[in-house]
CSV table of C-alpha atoms in Angstrom, one decimal:
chain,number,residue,atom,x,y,z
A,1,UNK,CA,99.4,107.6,300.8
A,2,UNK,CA,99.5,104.0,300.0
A,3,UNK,CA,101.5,103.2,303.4
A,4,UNK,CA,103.8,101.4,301.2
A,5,UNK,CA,107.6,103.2,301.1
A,6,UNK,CA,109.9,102.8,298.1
A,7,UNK,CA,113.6,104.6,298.8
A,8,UNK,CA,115.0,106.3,296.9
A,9,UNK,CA,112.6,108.5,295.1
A,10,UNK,CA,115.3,109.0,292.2
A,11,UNK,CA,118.0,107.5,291.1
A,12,UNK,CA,120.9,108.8,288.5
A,13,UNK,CA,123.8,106.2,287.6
A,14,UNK,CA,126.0,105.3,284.9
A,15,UNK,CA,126.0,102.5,282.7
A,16,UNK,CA,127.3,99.2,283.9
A,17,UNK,CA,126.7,100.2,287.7
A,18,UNK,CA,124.9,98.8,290.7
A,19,UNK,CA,121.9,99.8,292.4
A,20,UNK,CA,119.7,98.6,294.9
A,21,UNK,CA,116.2,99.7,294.8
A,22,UNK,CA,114.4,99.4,298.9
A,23,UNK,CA,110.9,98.9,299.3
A,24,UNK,CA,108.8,98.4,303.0
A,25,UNK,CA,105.3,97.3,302.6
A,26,UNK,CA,102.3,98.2,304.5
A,27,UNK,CA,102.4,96.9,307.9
A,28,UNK,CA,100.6,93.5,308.0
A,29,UNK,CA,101.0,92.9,304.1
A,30,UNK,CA,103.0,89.8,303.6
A,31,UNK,CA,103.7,89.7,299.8
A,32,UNK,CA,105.7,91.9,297.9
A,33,UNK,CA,105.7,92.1,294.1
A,34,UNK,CA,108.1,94.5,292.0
A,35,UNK,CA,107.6,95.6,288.7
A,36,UNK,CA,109.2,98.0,286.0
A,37,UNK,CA,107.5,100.4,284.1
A,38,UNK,CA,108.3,102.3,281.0
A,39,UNK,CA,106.8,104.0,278.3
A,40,UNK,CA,106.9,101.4,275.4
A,41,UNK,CA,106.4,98.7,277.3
A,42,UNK,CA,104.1,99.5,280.0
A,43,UNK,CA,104.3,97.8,283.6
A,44,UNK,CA,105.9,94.9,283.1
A,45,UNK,CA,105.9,91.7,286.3
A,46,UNK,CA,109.5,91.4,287.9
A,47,UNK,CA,109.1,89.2,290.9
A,48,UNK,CA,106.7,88.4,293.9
A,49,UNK,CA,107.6,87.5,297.6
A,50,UNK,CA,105.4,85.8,299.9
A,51,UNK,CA,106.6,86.2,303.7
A,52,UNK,CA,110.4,85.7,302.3
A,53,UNK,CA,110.3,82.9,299.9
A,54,UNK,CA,110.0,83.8,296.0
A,55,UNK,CA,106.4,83.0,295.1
A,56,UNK,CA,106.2,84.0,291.4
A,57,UNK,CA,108.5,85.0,288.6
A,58,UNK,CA,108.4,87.1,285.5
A,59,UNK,CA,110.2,88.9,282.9
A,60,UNK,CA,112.9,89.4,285.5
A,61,UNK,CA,116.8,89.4,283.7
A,62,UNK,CA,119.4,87.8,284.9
A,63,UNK,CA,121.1,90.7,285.9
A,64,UNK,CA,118.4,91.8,288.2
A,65,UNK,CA,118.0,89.9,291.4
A,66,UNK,CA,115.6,90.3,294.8
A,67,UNK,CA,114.7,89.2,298.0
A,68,UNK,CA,112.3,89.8,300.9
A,69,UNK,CA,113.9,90.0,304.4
A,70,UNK,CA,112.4,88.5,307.9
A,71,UNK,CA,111.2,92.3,308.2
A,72,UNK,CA,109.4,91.5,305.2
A,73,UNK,CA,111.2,94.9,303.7
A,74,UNK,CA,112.2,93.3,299.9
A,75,UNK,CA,115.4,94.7,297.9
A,76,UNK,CA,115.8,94.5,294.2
A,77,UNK,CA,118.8,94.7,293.2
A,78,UNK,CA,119.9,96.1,289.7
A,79,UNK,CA,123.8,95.3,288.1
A,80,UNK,CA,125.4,95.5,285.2
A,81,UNK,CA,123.0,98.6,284.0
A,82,UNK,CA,122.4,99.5,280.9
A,83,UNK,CA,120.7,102.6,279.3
A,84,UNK,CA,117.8,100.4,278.4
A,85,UNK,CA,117.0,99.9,282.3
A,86,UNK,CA,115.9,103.3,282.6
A,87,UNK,CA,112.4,103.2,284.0
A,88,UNK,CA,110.1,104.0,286.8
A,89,UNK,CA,110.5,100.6,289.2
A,90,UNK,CA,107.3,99.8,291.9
A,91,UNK,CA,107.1,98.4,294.8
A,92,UNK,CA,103.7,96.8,295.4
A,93,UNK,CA,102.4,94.8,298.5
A,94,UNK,CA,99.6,92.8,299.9
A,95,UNK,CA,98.3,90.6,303.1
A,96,UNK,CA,98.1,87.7,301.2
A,97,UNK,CA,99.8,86.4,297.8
A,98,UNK,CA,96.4,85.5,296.2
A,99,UNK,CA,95.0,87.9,292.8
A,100,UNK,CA,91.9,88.3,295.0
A,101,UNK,CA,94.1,90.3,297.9
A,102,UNK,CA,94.0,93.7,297.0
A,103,UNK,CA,98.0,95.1,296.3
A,104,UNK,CA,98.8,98.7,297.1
A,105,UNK,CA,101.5,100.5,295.0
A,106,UNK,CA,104.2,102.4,296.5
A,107,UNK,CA,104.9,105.8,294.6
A,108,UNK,CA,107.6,104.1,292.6
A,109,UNK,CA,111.7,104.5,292.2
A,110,UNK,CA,112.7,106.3,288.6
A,111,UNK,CA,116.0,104.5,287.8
A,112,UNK,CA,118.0,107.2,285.3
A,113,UNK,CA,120.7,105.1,283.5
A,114,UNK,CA,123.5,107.5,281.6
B,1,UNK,CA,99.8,90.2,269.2
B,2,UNK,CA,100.5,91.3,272.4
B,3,UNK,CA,98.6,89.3,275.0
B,4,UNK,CA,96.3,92.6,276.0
B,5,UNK,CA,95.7,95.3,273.7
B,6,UNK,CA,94.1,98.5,275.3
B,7,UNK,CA,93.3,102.0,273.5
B,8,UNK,CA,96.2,103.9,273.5
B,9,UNK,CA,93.7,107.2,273.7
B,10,UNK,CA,95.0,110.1,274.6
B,11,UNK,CA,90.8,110.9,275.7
B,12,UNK,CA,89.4,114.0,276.3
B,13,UNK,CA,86.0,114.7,277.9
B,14,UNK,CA,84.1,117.5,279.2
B,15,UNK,CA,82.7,117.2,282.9
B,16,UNK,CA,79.9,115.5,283.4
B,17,UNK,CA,80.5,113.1,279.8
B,18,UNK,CA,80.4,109.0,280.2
B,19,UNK,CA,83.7,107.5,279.5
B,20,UNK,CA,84.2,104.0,278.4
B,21,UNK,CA,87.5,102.4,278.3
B,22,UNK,CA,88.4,98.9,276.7
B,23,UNK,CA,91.0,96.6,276.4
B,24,UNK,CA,91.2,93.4,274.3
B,25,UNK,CA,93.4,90.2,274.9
B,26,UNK,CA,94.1,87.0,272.9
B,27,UNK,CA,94.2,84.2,276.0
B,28,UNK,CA,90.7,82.8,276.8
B,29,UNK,CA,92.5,81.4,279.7
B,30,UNK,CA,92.6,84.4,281.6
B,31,UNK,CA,90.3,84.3,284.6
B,32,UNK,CA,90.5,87.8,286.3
B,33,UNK,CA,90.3,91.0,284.9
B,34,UNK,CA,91.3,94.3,286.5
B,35,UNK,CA,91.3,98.2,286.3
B,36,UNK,CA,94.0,100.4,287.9
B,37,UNK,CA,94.0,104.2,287.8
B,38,UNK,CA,97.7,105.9,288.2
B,39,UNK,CA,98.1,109.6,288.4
B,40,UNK,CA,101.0,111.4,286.9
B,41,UNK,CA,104.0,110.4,289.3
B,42,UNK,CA,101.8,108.0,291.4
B,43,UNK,CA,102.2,104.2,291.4
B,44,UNK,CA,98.9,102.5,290.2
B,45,UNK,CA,95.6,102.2,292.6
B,46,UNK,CA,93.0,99.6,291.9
B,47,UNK,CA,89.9,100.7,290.6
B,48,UNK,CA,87.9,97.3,289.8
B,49,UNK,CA,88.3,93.7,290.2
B,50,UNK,CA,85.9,91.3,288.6
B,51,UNK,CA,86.7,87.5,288.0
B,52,UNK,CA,83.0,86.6,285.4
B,53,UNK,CA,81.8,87.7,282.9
B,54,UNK,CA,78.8,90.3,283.3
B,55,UNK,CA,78.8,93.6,284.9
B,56,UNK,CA,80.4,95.2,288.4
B,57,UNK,CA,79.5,98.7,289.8
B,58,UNK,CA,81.0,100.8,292.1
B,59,UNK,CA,79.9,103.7,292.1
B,60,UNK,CA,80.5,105.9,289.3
B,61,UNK,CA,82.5,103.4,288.1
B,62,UNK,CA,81.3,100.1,285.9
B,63,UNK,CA,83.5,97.2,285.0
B,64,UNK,CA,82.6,94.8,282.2
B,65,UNK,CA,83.7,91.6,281.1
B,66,UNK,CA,82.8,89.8,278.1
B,67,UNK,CA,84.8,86.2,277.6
B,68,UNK,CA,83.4,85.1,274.6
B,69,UNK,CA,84.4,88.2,272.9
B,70,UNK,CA,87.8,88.7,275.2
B,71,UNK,CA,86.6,92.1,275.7
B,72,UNK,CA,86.7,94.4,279.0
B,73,UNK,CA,85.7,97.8,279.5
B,74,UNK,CA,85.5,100.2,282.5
B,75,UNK,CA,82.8,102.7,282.1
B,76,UNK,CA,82.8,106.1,283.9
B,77,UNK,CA,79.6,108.1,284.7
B,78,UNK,CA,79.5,112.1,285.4
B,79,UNK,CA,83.4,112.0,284.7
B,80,UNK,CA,84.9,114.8,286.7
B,81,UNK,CA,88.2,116.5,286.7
B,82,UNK,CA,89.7,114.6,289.4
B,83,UNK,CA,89.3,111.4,287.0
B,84,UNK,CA,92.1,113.0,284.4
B,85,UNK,CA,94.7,110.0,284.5
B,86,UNK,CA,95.9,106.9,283.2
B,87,UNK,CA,93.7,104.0,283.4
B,88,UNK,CA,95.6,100.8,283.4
B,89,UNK,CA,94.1,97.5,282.9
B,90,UNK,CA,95.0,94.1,284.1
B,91,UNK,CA,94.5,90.7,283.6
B,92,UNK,CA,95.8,87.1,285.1
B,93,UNK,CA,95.6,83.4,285.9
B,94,UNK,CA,96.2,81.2,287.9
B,95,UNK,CA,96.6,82.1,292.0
B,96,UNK,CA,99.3,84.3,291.5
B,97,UNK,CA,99.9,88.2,290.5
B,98,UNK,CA,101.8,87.5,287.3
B,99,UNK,CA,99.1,90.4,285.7
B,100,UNK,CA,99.5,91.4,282.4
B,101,UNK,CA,99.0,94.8,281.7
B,102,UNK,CA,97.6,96.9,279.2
B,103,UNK,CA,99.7,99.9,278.0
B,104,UNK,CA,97.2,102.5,279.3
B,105,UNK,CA,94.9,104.8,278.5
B,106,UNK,CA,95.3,109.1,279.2
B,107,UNK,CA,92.1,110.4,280.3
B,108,UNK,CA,91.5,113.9,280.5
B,109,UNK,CA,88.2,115.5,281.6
B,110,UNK,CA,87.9,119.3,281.1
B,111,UNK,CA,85.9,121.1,283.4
């Protein structure tokens, strides 16, 4: 167990719907980072938090959007959906926001689009 | 060209063999390389971090990174069944996460 907790587990929703994906990081850990993974296109960079301000960005669309509470528990929230968001979505964290600060992955939400 | 290129495999060893894995990638301006191992419904858990060129051990485990050549490759000795997975590799700049990832590699090793 990673100690970091992504709810929920699964998730089954119809096109053009909105989901919010939850994610709690280790205690201590400061930065969040979520990313998207599928088959063709592997894990892909969404967004990284550092103790609640944005601290990186990457192939995150428009229609996706996050944010890291005072908590430090980070939301990413998914709207408009389309079939082509179907993927497995991680939740990663860390103490610090440096590459050299080891991240610990949580087990991961699979998004289901129909 | 995608920015890393990693062998799509699937591999399939018998205990005990010495795997090597590689991945390629185009951007000599990458500085740190990484190796993640995920098990089937498991997010990814890193392996290896290495930031030079040269050689890291841990363990059973050997990173290697080769800039001149854009080249990395995580070697495993006396591979054992618990090693079946996907290995994952990594790569960045800068003092950020934004990693690129390689597509994976499925490992199995048969006892």
């Amino acid at each position: 167990d990673s100690g970091v907790t992504q709810t929920p587990k699964h998730l089954i929703t119809a096109t053009g719907q909105r989901v919010t994906l939850r994610c709690s990081p280790r205690s201590g850990d400061l930065s969040v980072y979520w990313y998207q993974q599928s088959l063709d296109q592997g894990l892909q960079f969404l967004i990284q938090y550092y103790n609640g301000e944005e601290r990186a960005k990457g192939n995150i669309l428009e229609r996706f959007s996050a944010q890291q509470f005072p908590d430090l528990h980070s939301e990413l929230n998914l709207s408009s959906l389309e079939l082509g968001d179907s993927a497995l979505y991680f939740c990663a964290s860390s103490v610090a926001g440096d590459p050299s600060s080891e991240a610990f992955f949580g087990q991961g939400t699979r998004l289901t689009v129909v | 060209q995608k920015e890393v290129e990693q062998d799509p495999g699937p591999l399939s060893v018998p205990e005990g063999a010495i795997v090597s894995l590689n991945c390629t990638y185009s951007n000599s301006a990458f500085q740190y390389f990484m190796w993640y191992r995920q098990y089937s419904r498991k997010g990814p858990e890193l392996l290896m971090y290495t930031y030079s060129s040269g050689n890291k051990e841990d363990g059973r485990f050997t990173a290697q990174v080769d800039k001149s050549s854009k080249y990395i490759s995580l070697f495993i000795r006396d591979s054992q069944p618990s090693d079946s997975a996907t290995y994952l590799c990594a790569i960045g700049k800068g003092n950020n996460r934004k990693l690129i990832w390689g597509l994976g590699t499925s490992l199995a090793v048969n006892p």
